[in-house]
Coordinates of C-alpha atoms and ligand atoms in Angstrom, one line a residue:
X1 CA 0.0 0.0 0.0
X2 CA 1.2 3.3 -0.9
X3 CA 1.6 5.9 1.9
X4 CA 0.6 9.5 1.4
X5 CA 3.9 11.7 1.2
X6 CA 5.1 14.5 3.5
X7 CA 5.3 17.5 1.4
X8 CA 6.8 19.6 3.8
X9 CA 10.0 16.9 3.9
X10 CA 13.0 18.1 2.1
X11 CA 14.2 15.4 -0.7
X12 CA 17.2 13.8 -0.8
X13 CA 20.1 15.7 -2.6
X14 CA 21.5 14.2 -5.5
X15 CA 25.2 13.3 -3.7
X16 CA 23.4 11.5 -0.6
X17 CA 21.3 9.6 -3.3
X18 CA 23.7 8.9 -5.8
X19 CA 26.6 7.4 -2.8
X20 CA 23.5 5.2 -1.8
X21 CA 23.4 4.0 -5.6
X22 CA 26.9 3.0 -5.0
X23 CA 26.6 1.1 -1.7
X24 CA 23.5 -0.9 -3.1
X25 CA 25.6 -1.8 -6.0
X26 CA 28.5 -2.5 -4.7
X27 CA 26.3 -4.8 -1.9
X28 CA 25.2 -6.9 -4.5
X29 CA 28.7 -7.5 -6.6
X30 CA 29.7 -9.2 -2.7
X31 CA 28.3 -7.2 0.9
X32 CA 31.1 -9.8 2.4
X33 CA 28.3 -11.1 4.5
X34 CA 28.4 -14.1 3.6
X35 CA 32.1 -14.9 5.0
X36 CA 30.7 -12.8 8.3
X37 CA 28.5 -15.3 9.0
X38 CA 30.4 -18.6 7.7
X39 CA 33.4 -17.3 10.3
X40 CA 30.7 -17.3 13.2
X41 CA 28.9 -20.7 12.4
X42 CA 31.6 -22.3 11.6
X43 CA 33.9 -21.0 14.6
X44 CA 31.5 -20.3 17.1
X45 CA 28.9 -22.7 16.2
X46 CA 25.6 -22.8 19.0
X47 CA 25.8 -19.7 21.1
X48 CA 22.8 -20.4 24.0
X49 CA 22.7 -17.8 26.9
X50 CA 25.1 -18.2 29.3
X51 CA 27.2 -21.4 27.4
X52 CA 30.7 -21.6 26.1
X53 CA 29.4 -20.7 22.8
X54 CA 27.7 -17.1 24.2
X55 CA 31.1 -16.1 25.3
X56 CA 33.3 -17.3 22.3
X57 CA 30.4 -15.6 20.4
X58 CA 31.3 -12.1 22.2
X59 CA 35.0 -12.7 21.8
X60 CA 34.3 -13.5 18.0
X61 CA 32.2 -10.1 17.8
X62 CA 34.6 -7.7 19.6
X63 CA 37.4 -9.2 17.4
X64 CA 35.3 -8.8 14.2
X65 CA 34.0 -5.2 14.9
X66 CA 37.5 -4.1 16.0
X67 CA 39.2 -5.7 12.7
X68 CA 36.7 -4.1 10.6
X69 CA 37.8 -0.2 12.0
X70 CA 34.9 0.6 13.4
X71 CA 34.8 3.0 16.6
X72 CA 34.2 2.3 20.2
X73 CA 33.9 -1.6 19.9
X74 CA 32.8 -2.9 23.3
X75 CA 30.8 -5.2 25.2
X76 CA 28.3 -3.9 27.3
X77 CA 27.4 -6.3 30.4
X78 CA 23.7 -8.6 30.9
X79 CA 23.0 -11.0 33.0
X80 CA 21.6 -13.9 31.1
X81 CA 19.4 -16.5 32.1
X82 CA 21.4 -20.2 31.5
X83 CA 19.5 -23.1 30.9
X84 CA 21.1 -26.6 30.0
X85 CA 18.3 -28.7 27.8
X86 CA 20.0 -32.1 29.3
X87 CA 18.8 -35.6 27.4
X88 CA 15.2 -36.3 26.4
X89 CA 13.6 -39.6 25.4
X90 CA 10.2 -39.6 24.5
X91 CA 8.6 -42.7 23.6
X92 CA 4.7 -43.9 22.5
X93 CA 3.9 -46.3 25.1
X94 CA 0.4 -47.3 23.8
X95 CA -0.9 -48.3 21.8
X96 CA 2.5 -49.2 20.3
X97 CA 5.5 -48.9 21.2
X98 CA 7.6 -46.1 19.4
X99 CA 10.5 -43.5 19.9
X100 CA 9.7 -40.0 19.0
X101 CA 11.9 -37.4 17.8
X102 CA 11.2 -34.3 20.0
X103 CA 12.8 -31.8 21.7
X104 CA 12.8 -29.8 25.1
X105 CA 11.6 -26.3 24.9
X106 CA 13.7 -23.7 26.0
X107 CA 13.0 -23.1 30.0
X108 CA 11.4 -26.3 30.7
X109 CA 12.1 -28.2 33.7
X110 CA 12.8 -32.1 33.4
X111 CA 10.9 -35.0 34.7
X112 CA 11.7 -37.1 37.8
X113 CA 14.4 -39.0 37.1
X114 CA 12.1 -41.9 36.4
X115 CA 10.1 -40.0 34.1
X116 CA 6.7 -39.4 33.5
X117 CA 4.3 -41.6 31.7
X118 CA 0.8 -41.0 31.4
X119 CA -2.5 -41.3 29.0
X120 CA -2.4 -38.8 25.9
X121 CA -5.2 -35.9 26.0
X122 CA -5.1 -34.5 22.7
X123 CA -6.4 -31.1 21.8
X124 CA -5.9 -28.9 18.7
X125 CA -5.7 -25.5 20.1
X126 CA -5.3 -23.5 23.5
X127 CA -8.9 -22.1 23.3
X128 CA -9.8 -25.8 23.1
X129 CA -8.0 -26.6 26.6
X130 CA -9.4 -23.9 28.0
X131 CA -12.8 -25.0 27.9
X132 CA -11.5 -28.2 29.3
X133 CA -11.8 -29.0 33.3
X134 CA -9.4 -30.1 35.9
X135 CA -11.4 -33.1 35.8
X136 CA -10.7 -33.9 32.0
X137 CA -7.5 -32.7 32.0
X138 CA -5.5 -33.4 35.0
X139 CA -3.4 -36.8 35.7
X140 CA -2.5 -36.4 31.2
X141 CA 0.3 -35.3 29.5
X142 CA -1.7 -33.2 27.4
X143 CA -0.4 -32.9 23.2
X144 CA -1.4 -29.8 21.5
X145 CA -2.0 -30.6 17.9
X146 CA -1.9 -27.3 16.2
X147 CA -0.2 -27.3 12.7
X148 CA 1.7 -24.1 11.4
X149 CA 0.7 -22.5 8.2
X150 CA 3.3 -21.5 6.2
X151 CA 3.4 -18.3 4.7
X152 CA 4.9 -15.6 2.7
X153 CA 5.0 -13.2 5.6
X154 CA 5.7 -16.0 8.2
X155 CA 2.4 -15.3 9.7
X156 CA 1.4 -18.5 11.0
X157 CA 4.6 -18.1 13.6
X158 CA 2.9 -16.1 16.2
X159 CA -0.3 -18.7 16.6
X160 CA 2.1 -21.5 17.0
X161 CA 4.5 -19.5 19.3
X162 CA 2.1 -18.8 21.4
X163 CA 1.0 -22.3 21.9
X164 CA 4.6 -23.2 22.3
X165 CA 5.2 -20.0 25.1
X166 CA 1.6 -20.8 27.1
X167 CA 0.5 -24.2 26.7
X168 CA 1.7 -25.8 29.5
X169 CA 0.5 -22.8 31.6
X170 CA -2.9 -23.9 30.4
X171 CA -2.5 -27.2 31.1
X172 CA -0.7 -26.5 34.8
X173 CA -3.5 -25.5 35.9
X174 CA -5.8 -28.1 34.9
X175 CA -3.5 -30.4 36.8
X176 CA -1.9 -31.8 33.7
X177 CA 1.9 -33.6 34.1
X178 CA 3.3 -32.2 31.1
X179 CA 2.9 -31.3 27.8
X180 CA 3.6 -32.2 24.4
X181 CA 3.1 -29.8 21.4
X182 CA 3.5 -30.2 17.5
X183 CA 6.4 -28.1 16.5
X184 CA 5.9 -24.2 16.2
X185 CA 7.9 -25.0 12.6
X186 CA 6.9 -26.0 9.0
X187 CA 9.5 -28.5 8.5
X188 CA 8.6 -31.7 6.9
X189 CA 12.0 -33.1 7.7
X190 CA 12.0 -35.1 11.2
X191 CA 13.2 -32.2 12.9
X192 CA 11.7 -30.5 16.4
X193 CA 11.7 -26.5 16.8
X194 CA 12.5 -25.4 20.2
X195 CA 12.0 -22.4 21.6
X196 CA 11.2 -20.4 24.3
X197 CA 8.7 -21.2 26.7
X198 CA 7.2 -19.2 30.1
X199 CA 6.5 -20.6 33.8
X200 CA 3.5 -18.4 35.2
X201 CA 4.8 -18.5 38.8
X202 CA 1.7 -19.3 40.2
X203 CA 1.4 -22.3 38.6
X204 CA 3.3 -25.7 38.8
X205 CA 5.9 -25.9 36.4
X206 CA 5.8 -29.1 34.1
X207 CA 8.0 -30.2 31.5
X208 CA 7.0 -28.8 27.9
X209 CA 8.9 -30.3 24.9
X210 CA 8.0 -30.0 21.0
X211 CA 7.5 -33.4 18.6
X212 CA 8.7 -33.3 14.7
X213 CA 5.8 -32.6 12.3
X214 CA 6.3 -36.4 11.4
X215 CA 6.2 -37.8 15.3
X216 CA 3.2 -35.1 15.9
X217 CA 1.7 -37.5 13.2
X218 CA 2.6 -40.3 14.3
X219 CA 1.1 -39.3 17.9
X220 CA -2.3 -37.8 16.2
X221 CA -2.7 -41.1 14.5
X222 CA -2.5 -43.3 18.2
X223 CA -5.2 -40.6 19.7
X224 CA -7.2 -40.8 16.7
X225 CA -7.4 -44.5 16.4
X226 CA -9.7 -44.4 19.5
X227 CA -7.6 -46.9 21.6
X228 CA -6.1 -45.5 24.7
X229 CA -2.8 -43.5 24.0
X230 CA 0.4 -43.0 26.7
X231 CA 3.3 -41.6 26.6
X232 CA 6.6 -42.0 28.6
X233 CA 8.9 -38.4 28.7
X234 CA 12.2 -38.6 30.6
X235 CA 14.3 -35.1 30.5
X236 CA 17.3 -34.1 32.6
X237 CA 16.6 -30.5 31.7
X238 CA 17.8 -27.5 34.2
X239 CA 18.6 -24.1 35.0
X240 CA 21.8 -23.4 35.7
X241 CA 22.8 -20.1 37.6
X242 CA 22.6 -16.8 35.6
X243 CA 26.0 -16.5 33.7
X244 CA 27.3 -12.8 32.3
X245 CA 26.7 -12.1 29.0
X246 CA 27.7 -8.6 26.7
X247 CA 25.5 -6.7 24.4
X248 CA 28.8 -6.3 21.8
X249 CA 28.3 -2.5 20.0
X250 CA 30.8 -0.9 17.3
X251 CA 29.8 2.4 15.9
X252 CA 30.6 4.6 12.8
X253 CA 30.9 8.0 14.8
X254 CA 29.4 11.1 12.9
X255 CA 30.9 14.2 11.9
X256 CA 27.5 16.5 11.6
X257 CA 26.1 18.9 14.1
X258 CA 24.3 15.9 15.0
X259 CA 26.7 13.7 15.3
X260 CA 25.1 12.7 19.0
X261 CA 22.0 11.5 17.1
X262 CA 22.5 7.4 16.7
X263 CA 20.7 5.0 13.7
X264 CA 21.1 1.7 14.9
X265 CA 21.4 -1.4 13.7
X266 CA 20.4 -4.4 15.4
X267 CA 20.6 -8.0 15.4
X268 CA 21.1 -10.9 18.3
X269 CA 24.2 -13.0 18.9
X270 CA 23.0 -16.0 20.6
X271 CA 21.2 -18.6 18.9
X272 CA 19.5 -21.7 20.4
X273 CA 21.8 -24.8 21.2
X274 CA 20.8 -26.9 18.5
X275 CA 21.9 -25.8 15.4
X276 CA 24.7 -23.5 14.5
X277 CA 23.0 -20.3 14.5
X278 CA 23.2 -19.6 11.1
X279 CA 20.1 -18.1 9.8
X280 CA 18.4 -17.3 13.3
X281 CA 20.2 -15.1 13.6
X282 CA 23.6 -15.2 11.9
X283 CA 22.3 -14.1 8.4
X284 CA 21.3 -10.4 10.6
X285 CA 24.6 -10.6 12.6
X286 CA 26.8 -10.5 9.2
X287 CA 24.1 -8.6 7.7
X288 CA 23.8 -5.5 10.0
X289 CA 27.6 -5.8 10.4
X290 CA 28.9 -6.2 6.0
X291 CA 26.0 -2.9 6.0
X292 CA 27.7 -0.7 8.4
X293 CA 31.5 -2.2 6.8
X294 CA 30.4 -0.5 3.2
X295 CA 29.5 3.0 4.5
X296 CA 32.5 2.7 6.4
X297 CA 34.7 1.4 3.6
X298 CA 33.3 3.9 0.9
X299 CA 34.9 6.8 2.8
X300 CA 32.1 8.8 3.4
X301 CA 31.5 9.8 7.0
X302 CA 27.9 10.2 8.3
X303 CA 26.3 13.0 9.7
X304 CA 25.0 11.0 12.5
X305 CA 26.3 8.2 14.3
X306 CA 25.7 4.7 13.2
X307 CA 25.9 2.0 15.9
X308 CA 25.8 -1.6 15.4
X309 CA 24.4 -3.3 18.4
X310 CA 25.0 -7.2 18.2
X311 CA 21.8 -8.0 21.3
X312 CA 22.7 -10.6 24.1
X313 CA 19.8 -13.3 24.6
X314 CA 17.1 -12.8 22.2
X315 CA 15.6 -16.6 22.2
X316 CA 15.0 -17.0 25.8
X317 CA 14.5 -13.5 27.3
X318 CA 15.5 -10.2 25.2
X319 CA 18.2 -9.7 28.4
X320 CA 19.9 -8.1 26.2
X321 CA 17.5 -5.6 24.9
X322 CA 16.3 -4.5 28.6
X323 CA 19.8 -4.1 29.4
X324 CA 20.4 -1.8 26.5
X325 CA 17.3 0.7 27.2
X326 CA 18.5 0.9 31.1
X327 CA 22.0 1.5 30.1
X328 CA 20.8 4.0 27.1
X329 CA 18.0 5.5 29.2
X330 CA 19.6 8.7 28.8
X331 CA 19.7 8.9 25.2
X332 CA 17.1 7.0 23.8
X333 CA 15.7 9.9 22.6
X334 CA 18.9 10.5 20.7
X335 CA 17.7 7.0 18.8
X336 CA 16.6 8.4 15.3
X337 CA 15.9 5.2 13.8
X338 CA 16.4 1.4 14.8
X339 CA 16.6 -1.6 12.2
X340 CA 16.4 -5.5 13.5
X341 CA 17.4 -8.1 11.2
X342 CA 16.0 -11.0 12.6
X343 CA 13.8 -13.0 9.9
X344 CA 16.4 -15.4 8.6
X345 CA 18.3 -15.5 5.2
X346 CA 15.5 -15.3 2.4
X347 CA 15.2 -12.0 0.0
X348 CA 14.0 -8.6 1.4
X349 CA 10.3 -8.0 -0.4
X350 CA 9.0 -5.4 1.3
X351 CA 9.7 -2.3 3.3
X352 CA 8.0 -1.5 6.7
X353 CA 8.2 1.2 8.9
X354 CA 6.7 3.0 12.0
X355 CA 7.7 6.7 11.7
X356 CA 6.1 9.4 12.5
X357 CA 3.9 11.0 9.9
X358 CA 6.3 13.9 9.1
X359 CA 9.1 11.4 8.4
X360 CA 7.1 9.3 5.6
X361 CA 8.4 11.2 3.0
X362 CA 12.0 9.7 3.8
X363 CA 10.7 6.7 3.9
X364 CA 9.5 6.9 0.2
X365 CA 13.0 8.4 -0.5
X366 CA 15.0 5.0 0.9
X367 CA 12.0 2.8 -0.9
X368 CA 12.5 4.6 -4.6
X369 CA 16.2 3.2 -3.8
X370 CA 15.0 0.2 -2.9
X371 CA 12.8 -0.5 -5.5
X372 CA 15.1 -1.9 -8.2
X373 CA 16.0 -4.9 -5.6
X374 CA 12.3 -5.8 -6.0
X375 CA 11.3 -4.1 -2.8
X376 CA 7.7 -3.1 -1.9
X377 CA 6.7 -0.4 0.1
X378 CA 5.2 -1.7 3.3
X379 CA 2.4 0.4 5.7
X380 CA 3.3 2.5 8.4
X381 CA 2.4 -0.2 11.4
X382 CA 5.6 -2.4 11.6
X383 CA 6.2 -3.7 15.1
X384 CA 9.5 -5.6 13.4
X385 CA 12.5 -6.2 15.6
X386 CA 12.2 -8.1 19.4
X387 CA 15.5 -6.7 20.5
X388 CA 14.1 -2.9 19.6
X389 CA 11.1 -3.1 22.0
X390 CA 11.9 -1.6 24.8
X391 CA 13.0 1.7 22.3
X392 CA 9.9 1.2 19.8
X393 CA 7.8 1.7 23.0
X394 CA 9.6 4.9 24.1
X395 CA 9.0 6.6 20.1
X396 CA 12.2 5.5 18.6
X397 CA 11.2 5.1 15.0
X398 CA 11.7 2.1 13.0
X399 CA 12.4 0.4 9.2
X400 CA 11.4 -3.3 8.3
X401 CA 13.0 -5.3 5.9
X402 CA 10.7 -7.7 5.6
X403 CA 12.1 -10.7 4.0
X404 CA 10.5 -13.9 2.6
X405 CA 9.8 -16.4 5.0
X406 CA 8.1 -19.0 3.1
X407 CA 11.3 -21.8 3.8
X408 CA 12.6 -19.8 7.3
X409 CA 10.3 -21.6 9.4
X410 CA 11.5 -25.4 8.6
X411 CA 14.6 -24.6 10.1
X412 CA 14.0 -22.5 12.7
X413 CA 15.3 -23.3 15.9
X414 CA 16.3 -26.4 14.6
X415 CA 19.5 -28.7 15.0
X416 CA 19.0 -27.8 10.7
X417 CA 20.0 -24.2 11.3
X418 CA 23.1 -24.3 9.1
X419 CA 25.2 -22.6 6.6
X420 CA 24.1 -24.4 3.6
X421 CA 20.4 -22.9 4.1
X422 CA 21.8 -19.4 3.2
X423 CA 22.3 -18.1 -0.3
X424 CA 25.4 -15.6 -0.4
X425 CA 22.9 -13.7 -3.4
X426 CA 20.0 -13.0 -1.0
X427 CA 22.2 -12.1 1.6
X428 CA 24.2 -9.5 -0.3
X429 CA 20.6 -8.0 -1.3
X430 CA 19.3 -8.2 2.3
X431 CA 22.6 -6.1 3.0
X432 CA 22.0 -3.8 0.1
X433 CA 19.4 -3.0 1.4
X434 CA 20.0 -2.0 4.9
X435 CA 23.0 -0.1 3.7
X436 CA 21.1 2.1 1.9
X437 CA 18.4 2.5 4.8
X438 CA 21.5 3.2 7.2
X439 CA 23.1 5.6 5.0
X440 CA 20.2 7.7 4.1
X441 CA 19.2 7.9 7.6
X442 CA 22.5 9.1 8.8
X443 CA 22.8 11.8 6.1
X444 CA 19.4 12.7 5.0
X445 CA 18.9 16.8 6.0
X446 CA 15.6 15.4 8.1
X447 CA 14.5 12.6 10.1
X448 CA 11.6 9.9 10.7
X449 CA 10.3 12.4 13.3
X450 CA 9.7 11.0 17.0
X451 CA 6.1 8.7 17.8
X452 CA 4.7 9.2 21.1
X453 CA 5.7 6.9 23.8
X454 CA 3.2 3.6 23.8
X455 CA 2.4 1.4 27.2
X456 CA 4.8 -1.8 26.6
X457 CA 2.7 -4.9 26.2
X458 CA 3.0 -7.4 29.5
X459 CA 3.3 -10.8 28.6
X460 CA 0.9 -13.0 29.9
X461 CA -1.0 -16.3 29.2
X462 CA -4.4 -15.6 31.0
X463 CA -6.6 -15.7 28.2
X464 CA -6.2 -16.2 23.9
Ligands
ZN501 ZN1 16.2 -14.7 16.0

């Protein structure tokens, strides 16, 4: 949908647009991403909060950012949750017998040592297990049957997420032992999607773990064949104390009066254990980083102040994120724009934002460079970025690049998170494009205006 324009916004000048003609091109020929994000998979690997991996993976990033040249390359310290997801087994007791591939989600707690086993309640959404009673439900290990839709704009995530972060909460309090849900994933590969997961701290907390598309089958057709179903789980799962963690930031400083104003660009460091990290979310780590290396490289200083902020604990918190906006508090006004990659390794096809109405006009300037990588312009309501909520509440304004996510979500979280899934094309034109966003926003004469501050959302699993 086409926005209306800002006629009082001043248009780019021919210089600022023509060096952004350069960057996108230049981008695409090789951003260099690609080998940002082979060095961390490949040497870092799995980066959870709080493990080995998290602090090789800050090592990896102050050494990276500091070889690059960028400015004021430090890590910034948050206390991370650290969570070890142990072994699982998790087998079909009855009506056959059968091992199922599955997986703990992020948080849960593990069984008794013994295990659980228990008959199979089987329900197909939360709204469903909420009209269920104790009565019904309690003494099961309850399976949520809820299958993913894939799409485009990877709009069947949230649904599925949510299942994933409240189920068990749900079924706590109906007195169930624990719970087993289809993957929050599209893969059709026998592979389970972890993820994070919430304990309402009123409730009991009982394990949670995730089957493969294929074992969710194979489950679904036990329950379904009307003879009674159980299921054995055994899971060593645990928390850990809190370990230390760093937000790891490198910045472009700016020569302009308003130097002191910051664009940032974010993306998250950790990844879950499983795989290596590699498009969730090493594809936005090399990304944000190759974007900010050609507006360095091309000699051109900004007028403001780009900072890369590489975010500590996305997947099983945003520690990271609050820990920024306390340590920022005092200039997150200075914040003139914030950009999250976070959506994976397929092609930008659209352009998002949330500016304020006096900066739409420059957001149809960055778009008209944009549209020759087969970029859309996106509506004005973008909540994009996890890491940037605590600063989209307070009126920092944002850009989306919203990429496709039609494959993202069969190996998300997922031991199949791996190097091979990326192509080094898309990623050079996910990093056009941000270089070009970046770079207009740090020179362009006006800004995306300020929004007003907006309540942040509490999380919460009381009702749908
Ligand atoms: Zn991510």
């Amino acid at each position: 949908m086409i926005m209306p324009t800002n006629a009082n916004a001043r248009d780019l000048s021919d210089e600022l647009r023509a060096e952004s003609v350069v960057l996108r091109e230049k981008a695409l020929v090789d951003s260099g991403a690609f080998e940002i994000v082979a060095s961390l998979t490949m040497e870092v690997g799995p980066r959870s909060a709080g493990s080995a991996g998290d602090a090789a993976a800050v090592l990896w990033a102050k050494e990276m950012l500091s070889s690059i040249g960028f400015a004021n390359v430090r890590g910034e310290a948050v206390t991370v949750p650290h969570w070890d997801r142990g072994t699982l087994d998790v087998r079909l007791t009855t009506p056959f017998s059968r091992l199922l591939v599955a997986t703990s989600l992020g948080g849960s707690t593990g069984t008794p040592e013994g295990g659980i086993e228990a008959p199979v309640l089987r329900v197909e959404s939360l709204s469903e297990l909420r009209q269920m009673t104790s009565e019904e439900v309690s003494g099961h290990v309850v399976f949520i049957d809820h299958v993913m839709a894939r799409l485009k704009s990877g709009g069947g995530y949230s649904a599925a997420a949510r299942i994933r972060v409240c189920g068990h909460v749900v079924a706590a309090e109906r007195g169930a032992l624990a719970t087993v849900i289809r993957s929050a994933g599209t893969s059709t590969h026998r592979f389970a999607h972890t993820g994070s997961m919430l304990y309402d701290l009123t409730e009991a907390r009982i394990p949670a773990v995730a089957l493969s598309n294929a074992d969710a089958d194979i489950l679904a057709h036990a329950v379904q064949s009307g003879e009674p179903t159980s299921i054995r789980l055994r899971s060593s799962a645990r928390y850990l104390p809190d370990a230390q963690s760093s937000n790891v930031i490198g910045e472009i400083p700016g020569q302009g009066a308003n130097a002191d104003e910051i664009v940032l660009l974010g993306a998250h460091l950790d990844s879950w254990d499983l795989g290596m990290g590699a498009i969730d979310d090493g594809a936005g780590v090399a990304a944000v980083i190759a974007a900010a290396k050609l507006i360095l490289n091309s000699g051109n200083r900004p007028s403001r102040t780009i900072r890369v902020v590489l975010f500590a604990n996305e997947e099983f918190g945003l520690s990271g994120a609050k820990a920024y906006a306390l340590e920022h508090s005092g200039e997150l006004n200075q914040h003139v724009m914030g950009l999250e990659a976070d959506s994976g390794a397929g092609p930008v096809w659209l352009l998002a934002s949330r500016v304020a109405e006096s900066g739409l006009n420059l957001v149809d300037q960055i778009h008209a460079l944009l549209a020759p990588l087969n970029i859309e312009r996106g509506d004005n309501s973008s909540t994009n970025g996890a890491d940037l909520g605590p600063l989209r509440v307070a009126g920092m304004p944002i850009l989306e690049m919203r990429q496709d996510n039609t494959e993202y979500f069969d190996y998300h979280h997922t031991i199949d998170d791996t190097l091979d899934k990326i192509d080094p094309k898309n990623l050079d034109q996910l990093t056009a494009a941000i270089a070009v966003a970046a770079n207009v926003a740090a020179n362009a004469d006006g800004d995306f205006g300020r929004l007003a501050p907006v309540q942040a959302p509490t999380a919460t699993c009381v009702a749908d």
